[in-house]
Short mmCIF file of N, CA and C in Angstrom, two decimals:
data_model
loop_
_atom_site.label_atom_id
_atom_site.label_comp_id
_atom_site.label_asym_id
_atom_site.label_seq_id
_atom_site.Cartn_x
_atom_site.Cartn_y
_atom_site.Cartn_z
N MET A 1258 17.10 -39.19 26.04
CA MET A 1258 17.29 -38.97 24.85
C MET A 1258 17.68 -37.04 24.85
N HIS A 1259 18.69 -36.52 24.81
CA HIS A 1259 17.97 -35.04 25.31
C HIS A 1259 18.40 -33.76 23.81
N ARG A 1260 18.16 -33.62 23.46
CA ARG A 1260 18.22 -32.16 22.88
C ARG A 1260 19.09 -31.08 22.46
N HIS A 1261 19.26 -31.34 23.52
CA HIS A 1261 20.69 -30.14 23.34
C HIS A 1261 21.39 -29.75 22.62
N GLY A 1262 22.00 -29.16 22.00
CA GLY A 1262 22.61 -28.57 20.71
C GLY A 1262 22.99 -28.77 19.77
N TYR A 1263 21.45 -29.20 19.20
CA TYR A 1263 21.09 -30.08 17.81
C TYR A 1263 20.52 -28.59 17.68
N ARG A 1264 21.43 -28.04 16.59
CA ARG A 1264 21.01 -26.90 16.48
C ARG A 1264 20.55 -27.19 14.93
N GLY A 1265 19.27 -26.41 13.81
CA GLY A 1265 18.77 -26.03 12.73
C GLY A 1265 18.14 -27.44 12.27
N ARG A 1266 17.46 -27.60 11.62
CA ARG A 1266 16.64 -28.37 10.88
C ARG A 1266 17.04 -29.04 9.95
N LYS A 1267 17.19 -30.77 9.93
CA LYS A 1267 17.47 -31.70 9.44
C LYS A 1267 16.51 -31.78 8.27
N PHE A 1268 15.33 -31.57 7.58
CA PHE A 1268 14.88 -31.06 6.44
C PHE A 1268 14.56 -33.36 5.46
N HIS A 1269 15.06 -34.17 6.96
CA HIS A 1269 14.82 -35.51 6.06
C HIS A 1269 16.36 -35.16 4.69
N ARG A 1270 17.54 -35.13 5.27
CA ARG A 1270 18.33 -34.90 4.08
C ARG A 1270 19.52 -35.18 5.16
N GLU A 1271 20.76 -35.20 4.19
CA GLU A 1271 22.30 -35.76 4.48
C GLU A 1271 22.58 -33.91 4.30
N ARG A 1272 23.53 -34.30 5.46
CA ARG A 1272 24.12 -32.79 5.56
C ARG A 1272 24.49 -31.97 4.16
N ASP A 1273 25.01 -33.37 3.20
CA ASP A 1273 25.70 -32.09 2.00
C ASP A 1273 24.41 -31.80 1.00
N GLN A 1274 23.97 -32.37 1.30
CA GLN A 1274 21.87 -32.00 0.61
C GLN A 1274 21.40 -30.95 1.05
N ARG A 1275 21.51 -31.19 2.56
CA ARG A 1275 20.78 -29.71 3.21
C ARG A 1275 21.67 -28.76 3.30
N GLU A 1276 22.75 -28.75 2.94
CA GLU A 1276 23.82 -27.20 3.03
C GLU A 1276 23.68 -26.67 1.31
N ALA A 1277 23.30 -27.66 0.53
CA ALA A 1277 23.18 -27.16 -0.65
C ALA A 1277 21.67 -26.69 -1.12
N LEU A 1278 21.32 -27.34 -0.32
CA LEU A 1278 19.30 -26.64 -0.22
C LEU A 1278 19.61 -25.22 0.06
N ILE A 1279 19.89 -25.01 1.06
CA ILE A 1279 20.09 -23.59 1.86
C ILE A 1279 20.32 -22.97 0.79
N GLN A 1280 21.75 -22.93 -0.37
CA GLN A 1280 22.99 -22.54 -0.66
C GLN A 1280 21.98 -21.48 -2.00
N GLY A 1281 20.65 -22.89 -2.43
CA GLY A 1281 20.07 -23.03 -3.64
C GLY A 1281 19.12 -21.50 -3.01
N LEU A 1282 18.76 -21.64 -2.01
CA LEU A 1282 17.57 -20.65 -1.98
C LEU A 1282 18.56 -19.60 -1.21
N ALA A 1283 19.34 -19.52 -0.80
CA ALA A 1283 20.04 -17.85 -0.70
C ALA A 1283 20.36 -17.58 -1.50
N ASP A 1284 20.64 -18.08 -2.67
CA ASP A 1284 21.04 -17.89 -4.19
C ASP A 1284 20.15 -17.41 -4.95
N SER A 1285 18.64 -18.34 -4.48
CA SER A 1285 17.92 -17.59 -5.49
C SER A 1285 16.99 -16.33 -4.81
N LEU A 1286 17.18 -15.99 -3.47
CA LEU A 1286 16.53 -15.13 -2.91
C LEU A 1286 17.23 -13.72 -3.43
N ILE A 1287 18.86 -13.77 -3.30
CA ILE A 1287 19.47 -12.46 -3.85
C ILE A 1287 19.27 -12.22 -5.16
N LYS A 1288 19.29 -13.47 -6.44
CA LYS A 1288 18.74 -13.40 -7.52
C LYS A 1288 17.39 -12.51 -7.50
N TYR A 1289 16.66 -12.86 -7.21
CA TYR A 1289 15.30 -12.87 -7.65
C TYR A 1289 14.75 -11.69 -6.72
N GLU A 1290 15.47 -11.44 -5.56
CA GLU A 1290 14.97 -10.81 -4.15
C GLU A 1290 14.40 -10.92 -3.42
N SER A 1291 13.30 -11.91 -3.58
CA SER A 1291 11.87 -11.99 -3.11
C SER A 1291 11.75 -14.16 -3.24
N ILE A 1292 10.99 -14.64 -2.99
CA ILE A 1292 11.04 -16.37 -2.78
C ILE A 1292 9.89 -16.65 -2.33
N GLU A 1293 9.57 -17.76 -2.27
CA GLU A 1293 8.39 -18.37 -1.74
C GLU A 1293 8.66 -20.04 -1.48
N THR A 1294 9.08 -19.92 -0.49
CA THR A 1294 8.89 -21.59 0.27
C THR A 1294 8.41 -22.12 1.70
N THR A 1295 8.59 -23.36 2.07
CA THR A 1295 7.38 -23.51 3.25
C THR A 1295 8.50 -22.38 4.00
N ARG A 1296 8.03 -22.62 5.66
CA ARG A 1296 8.12 -21.93 6.56
C ARG A 1296 9.33 -22.12 6.98
N GLU A 1297 9.35 -23.39 7.34
CA GLU A 1297 10.82 -23.92 8.13
C GLU A 1297 11.83 -24.33 7.18
N LYS A 1298 11.70 -24.30 5.74
CA LYS A 1298 12.86 -23.71 5.71
C LYS A 1298 13.09 -21.87 5.09
N ALA A 1299 12.35 -21.46 5.30
CA ALA A 1299 12.15 -19.60 5.15
C ALA A 1299 12.87 -19.65 6.41
N LYS A 1300 12.68 -19.99 7.66
CA LYS A 1300 13.99 -19.32 8.92
C LYS A 1300 14.95 -20.08 9.06
N GLU A 1301 15.36 -21.02 7.95
CA GLU A 1301 16.66 -21.36 7.55
C GLU A 1301 17.38 -20.34 7.61
N VAL A 1302 17.03 -20.46 6.31
CA VAL A 1302 17.65 -19.15 5.07
C VAL A 1302 17.74 -17.92 5.60
N VAL A 1303 16.80 -17.53 6.06
CA VAL A 1303 17.15 -15.73 7.24
C VAL A 1303 18.13 -15.45 7.40
N PRO A 1304 18.73 -16.27 8.72
CA PRO A 1304 20.01 -16.28 9.43
C PRO A 1304 21.13 -16.33 8.64
N TYR A 1305 21.15 -17.29 7.59
CA TYR A 1305 22.28 -17.25 6.54
C TYR A 1305 22.23 -16.27 5.94
N VAL A 1306 21.49 -15.71 5.36
CA VAL A 1306 20.89 -14.38 4.24
C VAL A 1306 22.09 -13.48 5.32
N GLU A 1307 21.14 -13.23 6.32
CA GLU A 1307 21.49 -12.36 6.93
C GLU A 1307 23.08 -12.00 7.78
N ARG A 1308 23.40 -13.26 7.57
CA ARG A 1308 24.96 -13.27 7.90
C ARG A 1308 26.19 -13.07 6.64
N LEU A 1309 25.45 -13.08 5.09
CA LEU A 1309 25.81 -12.78 3.93
C LEU A 1309 26.19 -11.36 3.73
N ILE A 1310 24.76 -10.58 3.94
CA ILE A 1310 24.78 -9.36 4.22
C ILE A 1310 25.62 -8.90 5.06
N THR A 1311 25.58 -9.06 6.01
CA THR A 1311 27.17 -8.75 7.01
C THR A 1311 28.40 -8.57 6.81
N LYS A 1312 28.44 -9.92 5.95
CA LYS A 1312 29.96 -9.50 5.35
C LYS A 1312 30.09 -8.87 3.70
N ALA A 1313 28.86 -8.68 2.94
CA ALA A 1313 28.89 -7.99 2.22
C ALA A 1313 29.17 -6.58 2.75
N LYS A 1314 28.46 -6.25 3.22
CA LYS A 1314 28.59 -4.53 4.50
C LYS A 1314 30.19 -4.49 4.06
N LYS A 1315 31.11 -4.85 5.10
CA LYS A 1315 31.85 -5.28 4.81
C LYS A 1315 32.96 -5.10 3.75
N GLY A 1316 32.52 -5.73 3.08
CA GLY A 1316 33.43 -5.63 0.87
C GLY A 1316 34.80 -5.70 1.03
N ASP A 1317 35.34 -6.12 2.22
CA ASP A 1317 37.00 -5.91 1.42
C ASP A 1317 36.80 -7.88 0.83
N LEU A 1318 38.13 -7.76 -0.16
CA LEU A 1318 38.19 -9.32 -0.60
C LEU A 1318 38.19 -10.10 0.24
N HIS A 1319 38.50 -10.45 1.62
CA HIS A 1319 38.08 -11.95 2.14
C HIS A 1319 36.50 -12.02 2.74
N ASN A 1320 36.01 -10.81 2.80
CA ASN A 1320 34.54 -11.05 2.61
C ASN A 1320 33.69 -11.59 1.43
N ARG A 1321 33.93 -10.84 0.44
CA ARG A 1321 34.17 -11.59 -0.83
C ARG A 1321 34.03 -12.74 -1.47
N ARG A 1322 35.71 -12.94 -0.79
CA ARG A 1322 35.89 -14.13 -1.27
C ARG A 1322 35.04 -15.31 -0.01
N GLN A 1323 34.74 -14.94 1.24
CA GLN A 1323 33.32 -16.25 1.65
C GLN A 1323 32.08 -15.91 1.33
N ILE A 1324 31.70 -14.34 0.90
CA ILE A 1324 30.40 -14.88 0.37
C ILE A 1324 29.94 -15.67 -1.12
N ILE A 1325 31.10 -15.22 -1.77
CA ILE A 1325 31.16 -16.38 -3.05
C ILE A 1325 31.18 -17.84 -3.17
N SER A 1326 31.95 -18.41 -1.79
CA SER A 1326 31.83 -20.00 -1.48
C SER A 1326 30.41 -20.24 -0.77
N ALA A 1327 29.85 -19.11 -0.51
CA ALA A 1327 28.76 -19.57 0.28
C ALA A 1327 27.29 -19.86 -0.58
N LEU A 1328 27.77 -19.22 -1.70
CA LEU A 1328 26.30 -19.26 -2.73
C LEU A 1328 26.91 -19.58 -4.04
N HIS A 1329 25.90 -20.49 -4.56
CA HIS A 1329 25.92 -21.18 -6.06
C HIS A 1329 26.65 -20.39 -7.13
N THR A 1330 26.48 -19.13 -7.29
CA THR A 1330 26.76 -18.69 -8.74
C THR A 1330 27.60 -17.38 -8.66
N LEU A 1331 28.42 -17.25 -8.57
CA LEU A 1331 28.87 -15.72 -8.52
C LEU A 1331 28.63 -14.72 -9.08
N GLU A 1332 27.22 -14.57 -10.21
CA GLU A 1332 26.57 -13.59 -10.63
C GLU A 1332 26.24 -12.61 -9.06
N SER A 1333 25.32 -13.46 -8.19
CA SER A 1333 24.67 -13.58 -6.72
C SER A 1333 25.68 -12.90 -6.11
N ALA A 1334 26.44 -13.56 -6.04
CA ALA A 1334 27.63 -12.69 -5.08
C ALA A 1334 28.16 -11.63 -5.45
N HIS A 1335 28.44 -11.10 -6.05
CA HIS A 1335 28.89 -9.89 -6.39
C HIS A 1335 27.53 -9.07 -6.71
N LYS A 1336 26.55 -9.56 -7.32
CA LYS A 1336 25.04 -8.51 -6.98
C LYS A 1336 24.77 -8.09 -5.84
N LEU A 1337 25.20 -9.40 -4.57
CA LEU A 1337 25.15 -8.84 -3.28
C LEU A 1337 25.96 -8.24 -2.87
N VAL A 1338 27.69 -7.75 -3.32
CA VAL A 1338 28.38 -6.67 -2.55
C VAL A 1338 27.93 -5.50 -3.43
N ASP A 1339 27.79 -5.82 -4.56
CA ASP A 1339 28.07 -4.79 -4.99
C ASP A 1339 26.73 -3.42 -5.32
N GLU A 1340 25.57 -4.28 -5.40
CA GLU A 1340 24.37 -3.63 -5.41
C GLU A 1340 23.82 -3.78 -4.76
N ILE A 1341 22.80 -4.79 -3.86
CA ILE A 1341 22.00 -4.46 -2.10
C ILE A 1341 22.88 -4.51 -0.88
N ALA A 1342 24.29 -4.58 -1.04
CA ALA A 1342 24.68 -4.16 0.56
C ALA A 1342 25.05 -2.62 0.22
N PRO A 1343 24.73 -1.75 -0.61
CA PRO A 1343 25.51 -0.67 -0.36
C PRO A 1343 23.98 -0.02 0.09
N GLU A 1344 22.58 -0.54 -0.32
CA GLU A 1344 21.36 -0.05 -0.24
C GLU A 1344 20.89 -0.58 1.14
N LEU A 1345 21.71 -1.44 2.10
CA LEU A 1345 21.24 -1.73 3.05
C LEU A 1345 22.39 -0.95 4.16
N LYS A 1346 22.55 -0.47 3.91
CA LYS A 1346 24.33 0.26 4.89
C LYS A 1346 23.34 1.04 6.15
N GLY A 1347 22.13 1.63 5.96
CA GLY A 1347 21.64 1.98 7.22
C GLY A 1347 21.15 1.44 7.99
N ARG A 1348 20.56 -0.08 7.56
CA ARG A 1348 20.41 -0.90 8.65
C ARG A 1348 21.53 -1.76 9.26
N THR A 1349 21.45 -2.06 10.39
CA THR A 1349 22.22 -2.74 11.04
C THR A 1349 22.12 -4.44 11.34
N SER A 1350 20.21 -4.67 11.56
CA SER A 1350 19.91 -5.88 11.07
C SER A 1350 18.34 -6.43 10.67
N GLY A 1351 17.99 -7.02 10.44
CA GLY A 1351 16.77 -7.27 10.46
C GLY A 1351 16.78 -6.61 8.83
N HIS A 1352 17.66 -7.39 7.51
CA HIS A 1352 17.55 -6.63 6.61
C HIS A 1352 16.44 -7.87 5.93
N LEU A 1353 15.74 -8.92 6.23
CA LEU A 1353 14.64 -9.52 5.60
C LEU A 1353 13.30 -10.06 6.30
N ARG A 1354 12.56 -10.23 5.68
CA ARG A 1354 11.43 -10.24 6.63
C ARG A 1354 10.69 -11.54 6.30
N ILE A 1355 9.98 -12.64 7.01
CA ILE A 1355 9.20 -13.87 6.23
C ILE A 1355 7.50 -13.33 6.54
N GLU A 1356 6.90 -13.64 5.42
CA GLU A 1356 5.67 -13.43 5.46
C GLU A 1356 5.17 -14.55 5.04
N ARG A 1357 3.71 -14.93 6.21
CA ARG A 1357 3.00 -16.48 5.84
C ARG A 1357 2.22 -16.08 4.23
N LEU A 1358 2.17 -17.33 4.24
CA LEU A 1358 1.05 -17.48 3.13
C LEU A 1358 0.11 -18.15 3.28
N GLY A 1359 -0.87 -18.86 2.16
CA GLY A 1359 -1.63 -19.84 2.56
C GLY A 1359 -1.13 -21.34 2.89
N LEU A 1360 -1.52 -22.36 2.76
CA LEU A 1360 -1.05 -23.33 2.74
C LEU A 1360 -1.18 -23.91 1.37
N ARG A 1361 0.02 -25.12 1.30
CA ARG A 1361 0.09 -25.66 -0.24
C ARG A 1361 -0.71 -26.71 -0.40
N ARG A 1362 -1.00 -26.72 -1.22
CA ARG A 1362 -2.74 -28.15 -1.43
C ARG A 1362 -2.56 -29.47 -1.77
N GLY A 1363 -1.07 -29.72 -1.70
CA GLY A 1363 -0.61 -30.94 -1.68
C GLY A 1363 -0.48 -32.19 -0.65
N ASP A 1364 0.52 -31.67 0.13
CA ASP A 1364 0.88 -31.64 1.78
C ASP A 1364 0.25 -31.03 2.59
N ASN A 1365 -0.47 -29.69 2.53
CA ASN A 1365 -0.91 -28.73 3.84
C ASN A 1365 0.09 -27.90 3.82
N ALA A 1366 1.84 -27.55 3.47
CA ALA A 1366 2.63 -27.46 4.21
C ALA A 1366 2.14 -25.90 4.62
N GLN A 1367 2.46 -25.50 5.80
CA GLN A 1367 2.44 -23.61 5.57
C GLN A 1367 3.44 -23.14 4.31
N LEU A 1368 3.20 -22.61 3.91
CA LEU A 1368 3.98 -21.70 2.72
C LEU A 1368 4.30 -20.33 3.64
N ALA A 1369 5.50 -19.15 2.98
CA ALA A 1369 6.16 -18.14 3.50
C ALA A 1369 6.62 -17.66 2.02
N ARG A 1370 6.68 -16.34 2.51
CA ARG A 1370 7.23 -15.27 1.16
C ARG A 1370 9.05 -14.72 2.26
N VAL A 1371 9.75 -14.53 1.46
CA VAL A 1371 11.28 -14.29 2.26
C VAL A 1371 11.43 -12.37 1.35
N SER A 1372 11.63 -12.00 1.81
CA SER A 1372 11.70 -10.84 0.71
C SER A 1372 12.78 -9.88 1.51
N PHE A 1373 13.04 -8.62 1.05
CA PHE A 1373 13.88 -7.36 1.70
C PHE A 1373 12.86 -6.31 2.19
N VAL A 1374 12.92 -6.09 3.42
CA VAL A 1374 12.36 -5.02 4.28
C VAL A 1374 11.96 -3.96 3.33
N ASP A 1375 13.52 -3.75 3.40
CA ASP A 1375 13.71 -2.17 1.98
C ASP A 1375 13.60 -2.65 0.50
N ASP A 1376 12.58 -1.92 -0.14
CA ASP A 1376 12.86 -2.48 -0.78
C ASP A 1376 13.48 -1.52 -2.21
N LEU A 1377 14.59 -2.31 -2.77
CA LEU A 1377 15.49 -2.25 -3.35
C LEU A 1377 15.59 -0.93 -4.50
N LYS A 1378 14.41 -2.00 -5.72
CA LYS A 1378 14.03 -0.99 -6.37
C LYS A 1378 14.08 0.09 -7.21
N GLU A 1379 13.06 0.49 -5.69
CA GLU A 1379 12.05 2.04 -6.28
C GLU A 1379 12.92 3.14 -5.15
N ALA A 1380 13.50 1.70 -4.05
CA ALA A 1380 14.33 3.15 -3.34
C ALA A 1380 15.20 4.42 -3.56
N PRO A 1381 15.87 4.26 -4.45
CA PRO A 1381 17.21 4.84 -5.46
C PRO A 1381 16.06 6.04 -6.44
N VAL A 1382 15.24 5.82 -7.43
CA VAL A 1382 14.48 5.96 -8.09
C VAL A 1382 13.33 7.10 -7.06
N ALA A 1383 13.05 6.72 -5.94
CA ALA A 1383 12.19 7.74 -5.17
C ALA A 1383 13.17 8.51 -4.75
N LYS A 1384 14.32 8.82 -4.61
CA LYS A 1384 15.79 9.75 -4.03
C LYS A 1384 15.28 11.13 -4.93
N ALA A 1385 15.65 9.68 -5.73
CA ALA A 1385 16.16 10.98 -6.75
C ALA A 1385 15.11 11.92 -7.68
N ALA A 1386 13.88 11.71 -7.42
CA ALA A 1386 12.77 12.14 -8.11
C ALA A 1386 12.10 13.30 -7.44
N ALA A 1387 12.83 13.42 -5.63
CA ALA A 1387 12.08 14.14 -4.68
C ALA A 1387 13.06 14.88 -4.23
N PRO A 1388 13.87 15.42 -4.49
CA PRO A 1388 14.78 16.14 -3.60
C PRO A 1388 13.98 16.35 -2.16
N ALA A 1389 14.69 16.72 -1.57
CA ALA A 1389 14.50 17.49 0.24
C ALA A 1389 14.54 18.99 -0.14
N LYS A 1390 13.54 19.88 0.29
CA LYS A 1390 13.31 20.83 0.37
C LYS A 1390 13.85 21.32 1.35
N LYS A 1391 14.53 22.21 1.47
CA LYS A 1391 14.91 22.69 2.94
C LYS A 1391 13.53 23.88 3.48
N VAL A 1392 13.01 23.86 4.86
CA VAL A 1392 11.66 25.09 4.83
C VAL A 1392 12.78 25.18 6.06
N ALA A 1393 12.37 26.90 6.13
CA ALA A 1393 12.69 27.98 6.50
C ALA A 1393 11.70 27.72 8.16
N PRO A 1394 12.23 28.07 9.35
CA PRO A 1394 11.92 28.01 10.17
C PRO A 1394 10.56 29.06 10.33
N ALA A 1395 9.56 28.58 10.84
CA ALA A 1395 8.70 29.80 10.87
C ALA A 1395 9.28 30.80 11.98
N LYS A 1396 8.63 31.90 11.50
CA LYS A 1396 9.43 33.39 12.69
C LYS A 1396 8.46 33.31 13.79
N PRO A 1397 8.83 32.81 15.22
CA PRO A 1397 7.99 33.28 16.03
C PRO A 1397 7.47 34.55 16.18
N LYS A 1398 6.54 34.29 16.67
CA LYS A 1398 5.43 35.79 16.38
C LYS A 1398 5.63 36.73 17.83
N THR A 1399 6.27 37.99 17.22
CA THR A 1399 6.28 39.26 18.30
C THR A 1399 5.67 39.72 19.01
N THR A 1400 5.29 40.25 20.61
CA THR A 1400 4.95 41.06 20.77
C THR A 1400 5.57 42.12 21.90
N THR A 1401 4.47 43.17 21.75
CA THR A 1401 5.06 44.14 22.03
C THR A 1401 5.54 43.99 23.23
N THR A 1402 6.96 44.94 23.71
CA THR A 1402 6.99 44.33 24.80
C THR A 1402 8.03 45.93 25.37
N THR A 1403 7.91 46.49 26.48
CA THR A 1403 8.87 47.48 27.13
C THR A 1403 10.30 47.28 26.71
N ARG A 1404 10.75 48.51 26.42
CA ARG A 1404 12.72 48.27 25.98
C ARG A 1404 12.76 48.47 27.69
N LYS A 1405 13.95 47.59 28.06
CA LYS A 1405 14.74 48.07 29.21
C LYS A 1405 15.73 48.90 29.03
N LYS A 1406 15.72 49.61 29.81
CA LYS A 1406 17.26 50.34 29.81
C LYS A 1406 18.41 49.68 30.63
N PRO A 1407 19.35 49.91 29.89
CA PRO A 1407 20.44 49.33 30.31
C PRO A 1407 21.54 49.95 31.61
N ALA A 1408 21.96 48.61 31.88
CA ALA A 1408 21.93 48.89 33.51
C ALA A 1408 23.53 49.60 34.09
N THR A 1409 23.27 50.45 34.43
CA THR A 1409 24.79 51.68 34.55
C THR A 1409 25.66 50.79 35.32
N THR A 1410 27.24 51.35 34.31
CA THR A 1410 28.11 50.25 35.07
C THR A 1410 29.08 51.38 35.56
N LYS A 1411 30.34 51.24 36.50
CA LYS A 1411 31.20 52.06 37.04
C LYS A 1411 31.22 53.52 35.97
N ALA A 1412 31.50 53.21 35.17
CA ALA A 1412 32.22 54.06 34.08
C ALA A 1412 31.48 54.77 33.60
N THR A 1413 29.76 54.66 33.49
CA THR A 1413 29.06 55.06 32.74
C THR A 1413 28.55 56.51 34.29
N ALA A 1414 29.06 55.49 34.81
CA ALA A 1414 28.25 56.77 36.59
C ALA A 1414 29.13 57.36 36.24
N VAL A 1415 30.77 57.42 36.40
CA VAL A 1415 32.19 58.20 36.44
C VAL A 1415 31.70 59.36 35.10
N LYS A 1416 31.30 58.98 34.54
CA LYS A 1416 30.80 60.28 33.34
C LYS A 1416 29.35 61.35 33.22
N LYS A 1417 28.63 60.55 34.10
CA LYS A 1417 27.73 61.34 34.54
C LYS A 1417 27.96 62.00 35.73
N GLU A 1418 28.89 61.93 36.39
CA GLU A 1418 28.98 63.30 37.65
C GLU A 1418 29.90 63.93 37.17
N ALA A 1419 30.82 63.43 36.08
CA ALA A 1419 32.24 64.97 35.50
C ALA A 1419 30.80 65.69 34.87
N LYS A 1420 30.05 65.34 34.31
CA LYS A 1420 29.34 66.79 33.59
C LYS A 1420 28.48 67.21 34.18
#
């Protein structure tokens, strides 16, 4: 039996349960901006949310409706489009990071934290608090040089002869 073309993990769930799980994780990630889950679930939810962020950056009505249908709550969809996406405009991809945590005590599963790469809460405050100052370029040190005489042209040569 071959394994080609079977994308994604099943998590021992039916398709609709699996989709609801991923939607719930994505909804929580947008709402709380960081979640802790197993590493396998984190690896599944990151591409899902990355696609939603790309749609949120476009911000038109069609993409907004697609985001609303992909998340559980309307508030998280609006938060993604109105608050999170404008702060991520400078980045083309790689909006989320997965950090490994320890092992879960009960079943020894590898835990991971999924969070945004850019700090969404402190970034606007830092920009407003410290405005960029323009620094004047340093003047180059001048050395004493002798002035060169301007080259004589035909007009100046004629004037000199006329005198």
